[in-house]
Coordinates of C-alpha atoms and ligand atoms in Angstrom, one line a residue:
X212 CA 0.0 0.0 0.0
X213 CA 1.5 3.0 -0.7
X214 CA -1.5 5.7 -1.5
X215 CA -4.1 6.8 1.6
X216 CA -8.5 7.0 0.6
X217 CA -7.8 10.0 1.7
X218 CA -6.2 12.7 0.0
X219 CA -2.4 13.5 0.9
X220 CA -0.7 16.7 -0.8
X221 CA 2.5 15.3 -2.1
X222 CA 4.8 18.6 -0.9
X223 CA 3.5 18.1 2.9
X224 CA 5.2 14.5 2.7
X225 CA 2.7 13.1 5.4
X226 CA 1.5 10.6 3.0
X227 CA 0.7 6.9 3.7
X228 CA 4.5 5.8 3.8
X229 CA 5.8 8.1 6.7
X230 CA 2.4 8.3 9.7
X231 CA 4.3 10.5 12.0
X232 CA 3.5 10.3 15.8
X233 CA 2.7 13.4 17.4
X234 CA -0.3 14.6 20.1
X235 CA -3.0 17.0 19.4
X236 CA -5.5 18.7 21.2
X237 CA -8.3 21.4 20.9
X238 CA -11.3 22.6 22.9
X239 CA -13.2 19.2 21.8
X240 CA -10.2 16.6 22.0
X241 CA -8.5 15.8 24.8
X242 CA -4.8 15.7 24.4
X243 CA -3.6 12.2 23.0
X244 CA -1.2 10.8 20.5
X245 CA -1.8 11.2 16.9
X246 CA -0.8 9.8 13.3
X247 CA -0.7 12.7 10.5
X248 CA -1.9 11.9 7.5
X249 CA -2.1 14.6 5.1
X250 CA -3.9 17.9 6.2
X251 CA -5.8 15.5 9.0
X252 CA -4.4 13.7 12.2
X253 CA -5.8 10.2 13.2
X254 CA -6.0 10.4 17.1
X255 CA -4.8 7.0 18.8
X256 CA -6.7 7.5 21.6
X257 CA -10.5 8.0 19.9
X258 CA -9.6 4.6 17.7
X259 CA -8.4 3.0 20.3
X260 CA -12.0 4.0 22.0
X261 CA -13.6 2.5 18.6
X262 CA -11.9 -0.8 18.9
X263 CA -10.0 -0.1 15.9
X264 CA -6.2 -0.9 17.4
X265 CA -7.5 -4.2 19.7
X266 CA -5.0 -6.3 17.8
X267 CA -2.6 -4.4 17.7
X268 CA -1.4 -3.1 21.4
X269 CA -1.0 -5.6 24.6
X270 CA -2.9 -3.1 26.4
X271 CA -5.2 0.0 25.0
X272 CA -3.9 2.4 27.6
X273 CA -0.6 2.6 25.6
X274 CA -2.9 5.3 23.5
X275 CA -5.6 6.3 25.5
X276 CA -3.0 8.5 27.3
X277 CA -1.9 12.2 27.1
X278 CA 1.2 11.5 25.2
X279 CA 3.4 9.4 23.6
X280 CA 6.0 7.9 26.5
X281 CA 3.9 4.9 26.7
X282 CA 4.2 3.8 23.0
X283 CA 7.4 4.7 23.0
X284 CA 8.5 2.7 26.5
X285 CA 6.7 -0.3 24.4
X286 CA 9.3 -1.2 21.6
X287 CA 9.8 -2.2 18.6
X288 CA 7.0 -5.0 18.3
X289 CA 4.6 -2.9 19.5
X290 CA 6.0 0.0 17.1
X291 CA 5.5 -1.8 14.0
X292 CA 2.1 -3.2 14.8
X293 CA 0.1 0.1 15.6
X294 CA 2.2 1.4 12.4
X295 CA 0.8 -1.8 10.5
X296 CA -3.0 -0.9 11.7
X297 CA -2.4 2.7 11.2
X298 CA -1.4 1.5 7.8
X299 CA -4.5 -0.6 7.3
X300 CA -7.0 1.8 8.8
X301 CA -5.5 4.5 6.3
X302 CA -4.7 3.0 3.5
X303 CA -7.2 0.2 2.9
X304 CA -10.7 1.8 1.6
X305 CA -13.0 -0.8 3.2
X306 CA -12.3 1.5 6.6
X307 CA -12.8 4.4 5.8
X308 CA -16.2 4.4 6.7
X309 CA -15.0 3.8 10.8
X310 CA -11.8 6.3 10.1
X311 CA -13.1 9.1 8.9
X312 CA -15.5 10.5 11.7
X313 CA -12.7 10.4 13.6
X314 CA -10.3 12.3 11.5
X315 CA -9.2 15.6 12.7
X316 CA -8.3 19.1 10.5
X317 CA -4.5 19.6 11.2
X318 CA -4.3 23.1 11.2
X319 CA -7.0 23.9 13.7
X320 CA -5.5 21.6 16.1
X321 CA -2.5 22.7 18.7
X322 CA 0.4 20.4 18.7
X323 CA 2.1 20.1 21.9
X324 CA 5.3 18.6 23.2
X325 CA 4.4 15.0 22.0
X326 CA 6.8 13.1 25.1
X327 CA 8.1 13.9 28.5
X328 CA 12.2 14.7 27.5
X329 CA 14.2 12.6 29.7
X330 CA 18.0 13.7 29.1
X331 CA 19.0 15.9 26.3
X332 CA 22.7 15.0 24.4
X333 CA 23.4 17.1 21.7
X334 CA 26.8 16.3 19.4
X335 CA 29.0 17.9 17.1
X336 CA 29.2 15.4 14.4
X337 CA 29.3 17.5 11.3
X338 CA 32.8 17.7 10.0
X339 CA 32.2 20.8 7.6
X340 CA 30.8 22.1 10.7
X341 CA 33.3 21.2 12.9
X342 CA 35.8 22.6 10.6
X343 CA 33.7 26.0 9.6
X344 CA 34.1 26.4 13.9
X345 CA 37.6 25.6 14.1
X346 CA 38.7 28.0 11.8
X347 CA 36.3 30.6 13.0
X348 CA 37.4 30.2 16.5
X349 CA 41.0 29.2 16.6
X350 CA 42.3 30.8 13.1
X351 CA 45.8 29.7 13.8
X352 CA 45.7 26.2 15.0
X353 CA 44.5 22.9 13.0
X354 CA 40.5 23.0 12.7
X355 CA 39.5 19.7 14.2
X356 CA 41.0 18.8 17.8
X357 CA 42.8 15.3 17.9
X358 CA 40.2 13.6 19.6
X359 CA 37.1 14.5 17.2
X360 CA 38.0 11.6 14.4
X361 CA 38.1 9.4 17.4
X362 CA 34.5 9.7 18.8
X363 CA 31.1 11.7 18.6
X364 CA 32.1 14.7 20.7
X365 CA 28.8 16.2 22.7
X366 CA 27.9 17.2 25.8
X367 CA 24.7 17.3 27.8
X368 CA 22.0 19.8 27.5
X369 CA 19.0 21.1 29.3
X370 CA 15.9 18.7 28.6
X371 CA 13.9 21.1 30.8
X372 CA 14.0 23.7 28.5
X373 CA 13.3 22.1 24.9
X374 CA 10.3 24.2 24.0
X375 CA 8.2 22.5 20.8
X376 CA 7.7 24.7 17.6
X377 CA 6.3 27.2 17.7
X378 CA 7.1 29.0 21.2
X379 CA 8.5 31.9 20.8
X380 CA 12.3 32.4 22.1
X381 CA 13.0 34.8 24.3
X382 CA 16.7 36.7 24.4
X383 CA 18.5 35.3 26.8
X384 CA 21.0 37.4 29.0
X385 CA 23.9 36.5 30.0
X386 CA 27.5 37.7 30.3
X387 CA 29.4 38.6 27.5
X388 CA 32.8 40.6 26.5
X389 CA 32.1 43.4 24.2
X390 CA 36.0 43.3 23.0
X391 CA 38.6 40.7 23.4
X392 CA 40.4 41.6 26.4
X393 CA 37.8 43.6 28.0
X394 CA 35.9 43.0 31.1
X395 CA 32.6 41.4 30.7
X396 CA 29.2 43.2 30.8
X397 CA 25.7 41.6 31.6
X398 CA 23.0 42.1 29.4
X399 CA 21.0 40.5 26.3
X400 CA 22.7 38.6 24.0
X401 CA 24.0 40.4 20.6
X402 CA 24.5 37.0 18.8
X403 CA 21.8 35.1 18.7
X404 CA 22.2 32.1 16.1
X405 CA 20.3 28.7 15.6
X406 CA 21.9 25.6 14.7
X407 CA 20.3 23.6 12.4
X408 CA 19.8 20.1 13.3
X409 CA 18.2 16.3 13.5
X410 CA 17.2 14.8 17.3
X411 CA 16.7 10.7 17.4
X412 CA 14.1 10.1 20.1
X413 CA 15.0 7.3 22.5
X414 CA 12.2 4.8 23.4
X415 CA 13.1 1.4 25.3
X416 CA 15.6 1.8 28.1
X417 CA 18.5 0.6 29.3
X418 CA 19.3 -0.6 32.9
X419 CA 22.8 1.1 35.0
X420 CA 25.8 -0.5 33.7
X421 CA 24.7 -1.3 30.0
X422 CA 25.5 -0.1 27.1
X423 CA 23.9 -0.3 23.4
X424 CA 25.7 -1.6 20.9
X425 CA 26.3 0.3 17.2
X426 CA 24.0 -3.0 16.3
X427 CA 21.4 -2.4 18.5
X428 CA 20.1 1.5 17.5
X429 CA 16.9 0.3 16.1
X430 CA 15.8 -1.8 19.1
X431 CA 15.7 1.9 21.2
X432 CA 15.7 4.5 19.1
X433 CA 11.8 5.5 18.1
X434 CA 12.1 8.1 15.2
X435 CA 13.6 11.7 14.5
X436 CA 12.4 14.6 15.2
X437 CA 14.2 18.6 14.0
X438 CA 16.2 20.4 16.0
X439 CA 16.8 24.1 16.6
X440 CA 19.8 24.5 19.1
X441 CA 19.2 28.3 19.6
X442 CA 22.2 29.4 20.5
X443 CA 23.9 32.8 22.2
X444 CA 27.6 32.9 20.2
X445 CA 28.8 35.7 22.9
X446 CA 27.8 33.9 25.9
X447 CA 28.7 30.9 24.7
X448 CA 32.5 32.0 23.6
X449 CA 33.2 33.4 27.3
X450 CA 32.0 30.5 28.8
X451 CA 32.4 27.6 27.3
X452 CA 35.9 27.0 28.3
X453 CA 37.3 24.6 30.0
X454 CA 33.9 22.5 31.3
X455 CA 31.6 23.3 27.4
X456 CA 28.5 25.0 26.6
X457 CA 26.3 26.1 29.3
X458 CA 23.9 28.8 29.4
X459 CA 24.6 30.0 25.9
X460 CA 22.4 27.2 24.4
X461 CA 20.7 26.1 27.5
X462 CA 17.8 29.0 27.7
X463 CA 15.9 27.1 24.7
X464 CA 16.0 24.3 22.6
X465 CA 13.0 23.8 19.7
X466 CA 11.6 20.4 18.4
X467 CA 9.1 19.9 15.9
X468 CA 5.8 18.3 17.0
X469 CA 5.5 14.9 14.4
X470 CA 8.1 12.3 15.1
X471 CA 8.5 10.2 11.9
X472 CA 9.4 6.5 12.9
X473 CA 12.5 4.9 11.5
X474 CA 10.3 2.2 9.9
X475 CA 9.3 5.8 7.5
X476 CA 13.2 6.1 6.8
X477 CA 14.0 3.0 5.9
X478 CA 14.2 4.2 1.7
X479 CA 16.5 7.2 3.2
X480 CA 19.6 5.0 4.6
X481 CA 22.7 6.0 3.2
X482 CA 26.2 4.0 4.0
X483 CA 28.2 5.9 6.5
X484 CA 31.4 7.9 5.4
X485 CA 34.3 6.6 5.5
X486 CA 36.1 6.9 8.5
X487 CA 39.5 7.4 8.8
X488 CA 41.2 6.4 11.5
X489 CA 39.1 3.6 11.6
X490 CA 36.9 4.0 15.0
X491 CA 37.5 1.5 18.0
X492 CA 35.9 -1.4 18.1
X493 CA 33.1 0.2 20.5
X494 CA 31.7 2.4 17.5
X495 CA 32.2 -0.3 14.8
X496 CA 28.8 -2.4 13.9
X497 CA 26.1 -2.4 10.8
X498 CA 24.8 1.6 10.8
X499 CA 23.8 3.8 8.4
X500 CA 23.3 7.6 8.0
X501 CA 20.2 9.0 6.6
X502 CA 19.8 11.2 3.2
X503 CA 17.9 14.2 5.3
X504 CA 17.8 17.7 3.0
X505 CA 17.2 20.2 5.9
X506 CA 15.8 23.5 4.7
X507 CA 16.4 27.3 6.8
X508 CA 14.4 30.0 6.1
X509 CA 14.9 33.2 8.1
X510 CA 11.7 35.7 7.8
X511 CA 10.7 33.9 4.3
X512 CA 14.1 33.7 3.2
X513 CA 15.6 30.1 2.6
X514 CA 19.2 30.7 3.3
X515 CA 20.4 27.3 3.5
X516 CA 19.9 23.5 2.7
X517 CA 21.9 21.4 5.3
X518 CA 22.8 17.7 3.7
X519 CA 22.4 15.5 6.8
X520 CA 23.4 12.3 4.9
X521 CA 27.4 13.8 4.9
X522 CA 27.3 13.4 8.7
X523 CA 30.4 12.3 10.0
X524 CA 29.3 10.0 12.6
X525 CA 26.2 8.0 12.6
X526 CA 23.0 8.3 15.0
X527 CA 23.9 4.4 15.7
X528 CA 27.2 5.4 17.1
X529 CA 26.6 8.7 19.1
X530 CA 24.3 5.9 20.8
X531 CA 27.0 3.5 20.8
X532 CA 29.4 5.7 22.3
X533 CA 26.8 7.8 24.7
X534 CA 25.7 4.9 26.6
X535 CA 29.6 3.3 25.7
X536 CA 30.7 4.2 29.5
X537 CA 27.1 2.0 30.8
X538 CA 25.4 5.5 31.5
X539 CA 21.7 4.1 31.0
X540 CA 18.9 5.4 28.6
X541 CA 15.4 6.3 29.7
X542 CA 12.2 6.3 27.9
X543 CA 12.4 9.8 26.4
X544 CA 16.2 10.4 26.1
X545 CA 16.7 13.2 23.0
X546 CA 19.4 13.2 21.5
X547 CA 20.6 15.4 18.8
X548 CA 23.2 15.3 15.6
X549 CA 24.9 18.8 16.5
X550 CA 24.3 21.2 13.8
X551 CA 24.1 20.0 10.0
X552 CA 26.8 22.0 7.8
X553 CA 27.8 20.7 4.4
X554 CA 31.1 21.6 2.1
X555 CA 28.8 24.3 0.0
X556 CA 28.4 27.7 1.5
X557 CA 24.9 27.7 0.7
X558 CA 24.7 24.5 3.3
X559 CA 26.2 25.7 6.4
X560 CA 23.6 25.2 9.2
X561 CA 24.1 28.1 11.4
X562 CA 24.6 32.1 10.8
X563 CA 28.2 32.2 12.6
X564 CA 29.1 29.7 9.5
X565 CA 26.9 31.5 7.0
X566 CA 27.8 35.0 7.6
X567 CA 31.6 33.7 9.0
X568 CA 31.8 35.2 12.2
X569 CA 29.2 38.0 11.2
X570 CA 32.0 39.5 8.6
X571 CA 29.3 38.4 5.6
X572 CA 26.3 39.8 5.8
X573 CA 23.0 37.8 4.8
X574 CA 20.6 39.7 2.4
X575 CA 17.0 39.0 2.8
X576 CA 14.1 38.9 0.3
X577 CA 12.8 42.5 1.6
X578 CA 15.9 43.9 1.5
X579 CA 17.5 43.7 5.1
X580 CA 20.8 42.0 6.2
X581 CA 21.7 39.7 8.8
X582 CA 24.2 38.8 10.9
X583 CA 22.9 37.1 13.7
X584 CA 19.6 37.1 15.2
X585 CA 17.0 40.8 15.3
X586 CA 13.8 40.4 18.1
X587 CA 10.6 39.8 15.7
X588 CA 13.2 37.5 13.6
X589 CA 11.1 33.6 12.2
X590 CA 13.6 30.9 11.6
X591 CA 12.1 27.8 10.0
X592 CA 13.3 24.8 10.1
X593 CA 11.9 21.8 7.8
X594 CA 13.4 18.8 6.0
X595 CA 12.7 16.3 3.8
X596 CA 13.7 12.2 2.7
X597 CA 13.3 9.8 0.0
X598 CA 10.0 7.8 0.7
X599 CA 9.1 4.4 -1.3
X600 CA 7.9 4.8 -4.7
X601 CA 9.7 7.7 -4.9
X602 CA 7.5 9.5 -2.3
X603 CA 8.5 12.2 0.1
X604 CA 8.9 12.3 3.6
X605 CA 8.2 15.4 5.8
X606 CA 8.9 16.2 8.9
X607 CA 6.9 19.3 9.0
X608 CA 9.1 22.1 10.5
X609 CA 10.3 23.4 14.4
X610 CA 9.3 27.3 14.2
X611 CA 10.9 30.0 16.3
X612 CA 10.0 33.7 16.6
X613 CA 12.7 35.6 18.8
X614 CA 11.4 38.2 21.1
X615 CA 12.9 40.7 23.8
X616 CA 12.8 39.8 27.4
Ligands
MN950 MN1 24.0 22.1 18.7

């Protein structure tokens, strides 16, 4: 099956091949976990109500809940089954009869934060990025530090504060030094950037002490979801030595709402780069990388198309090597590629990179420049994949409007 009853606008990409999970809600529906299809949303909990998933979940409550963390704490059986109903209920005519009263009108539903974030990772796996950085940051030394051929260099973030799309971003403040060598001021950030990037959702956890093999991504990992690590470039450059970045990024971190399962990117694996030194034995194992086009547009403008299939390291091994010293996984880990940056100028996935260091301005469709980030600024972030058939798969887009404290 590879074509809904109902009708699917090709450029959206939520078509019959991808079903991505999200919740919605509106005056009427409680919140609940969702399937998009098309311009409509198929809510898991109402069908569930109907009898239509009684097959295909060990127990309803899985989707008569407010949000996804119990599908997701379920697995990989349970995973391809409600996708295989879903698939059935939307794709098979003979249902559409039970489907459709149920069927709700995407855009006049809200979309909220479809999973309770556990932990937050976020890497640095890019090399054009890594490189772009390097030279920016440290214009007389080599551009990648020893160690970042060796593993998936990362850190941990702030799952407290990843906002989804849509909530407008508020300046941070922080403390910043207006020229080098000068004492440092307090106030609102002057260089406000995004980074451009994919997060892999983790569903089935891990006990203390074990660790996930490069083999074993797809028995935790639930789907992808985009990224938009906003982040504050002078805060960030005061602070972030010797222990990383802290409250430059940690004031807000975007997500869009529809998490399309890996079972949707399956036609989208790529083989990994090559890898050169070859990695230790803790990061080998079969992976793939996936053949993502992200898409930012800033106020309308689309200023860059990040290649996400280029990535340096795999999801499979920054989950190898995050859970490599037996730091365990919980039912809503996030975890995200660092931002996507490709060798073309026109693919960098951040404005330090596109405008280098602010010393190239952007120009804008009406006429206005950019360095980093103005208040009343709207970054969009979408991407899309290869489907079968030659479909498309969308992942919708994480949204950000940046206002003044
Ligand atoms: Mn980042």
């Amino acid at each position: 099956m590879t074509d809904s009853w109902l009708d699917t606008p090709e450029h959206l990409g939520f078509g019959l091949d991808n079903l991505p999970y999200g919740v919605v809600a509106d005056g009427q529906t409680p919140p609940q976990p969702a399937v998009a299809i098309g311009t409509h949303a198929l809510p898991l909990g109402a069908a569930t109500e109907a009898g239509l998933f009684d097959t295909a979940v060990p127990d309803p409550g899985i989707l008569t809940t407010p949000n996804l963390d119990r599908l997701l704490a379920a697995g990989p059986a349970v995973w391809s089954s409600v996708r295989a109903r879903a698939t059935e209920l939307l794709g098979n005519r003979a249902n559409a009869g039970a489907v459709r009263p149920l069927l709700l009108p995407l855009p006049r539903m809200a979309t909220p934060l479809p999973f309770t974030v556990a932990d937050y990772v976020d890497f640095y796996s890019s090399r054009d990025h890594a490189e772009n950085l390097g030279r920016i940051l440290r214009p007389n030394s080599e551009p990648l530090l020893p160690n970042w051929t060796h593993l998936p260099i990362g850190y941990h973030g702030r799952s407290g504060t990843i906002v989804v799309s849509g909530t407008p971003i508020t300046r941070p403040h922080g403390q910043r030094v207006p020229t080098p060598g000068a004492e440092p001021v307090f106030g609102p950030t002057i260089r406000l950037d995004i980074e451009a990037e994919v997060g892999f959702v983790v569903g089935v956890p891990t006990r203390l002490g074990q660790s996930v093999s490069v083999d074993e991504f797809s028995d935790h990992v639930f789907g992808a979801v985009l990224v938009n690590d906003w982040s504050a470039r002078d805060i960030q450059a005061w602070e972030y030595q010797p222990l990383g970045p802290f409250l430059g990024k940690s004031f807000a971190t975007s997500v869009s709402p529809w998490i399309v399962p890996l079972d949707a990117l399956a036609e989208a694996r790529v083989a990994p780069p090559p890898q050169n030194p070859a990695p230790l034995p803790h990061l080998l194992g079969d992976h793939w990388g996936y053949n993502l086009t992200l898409q930012v547009e800033l106020n309308g403008t689309v200023v860059s198309r990040p290649p996400f299939a280029g990535l340096y390291w795999t999801p499979a091994q920054q989950l190898a090597h995050l859970t490599s010293n037996g730091a365990s996984l919980r039912t809503g880990d996030l975890y995200a590629s660092g931002t996507v940056s490709g060798p073309d100028p026109t693919q960098r996935g951040s404005l330090i990179e596109l405008t280098w260091n602010g010393t190239e301005p952007l120009h804008l469709a009406d006429g206005s420049t950019r360095t980093f980030l103005a208040d009343g600024d709207t970054v969009v972030l979408t991407a899309t994949a290869p489907g079968r058939g030659g479909t498309r798969i969308g992942f919708g887009a994480v949204t950000g409007t940046i206002q003044s404290r």
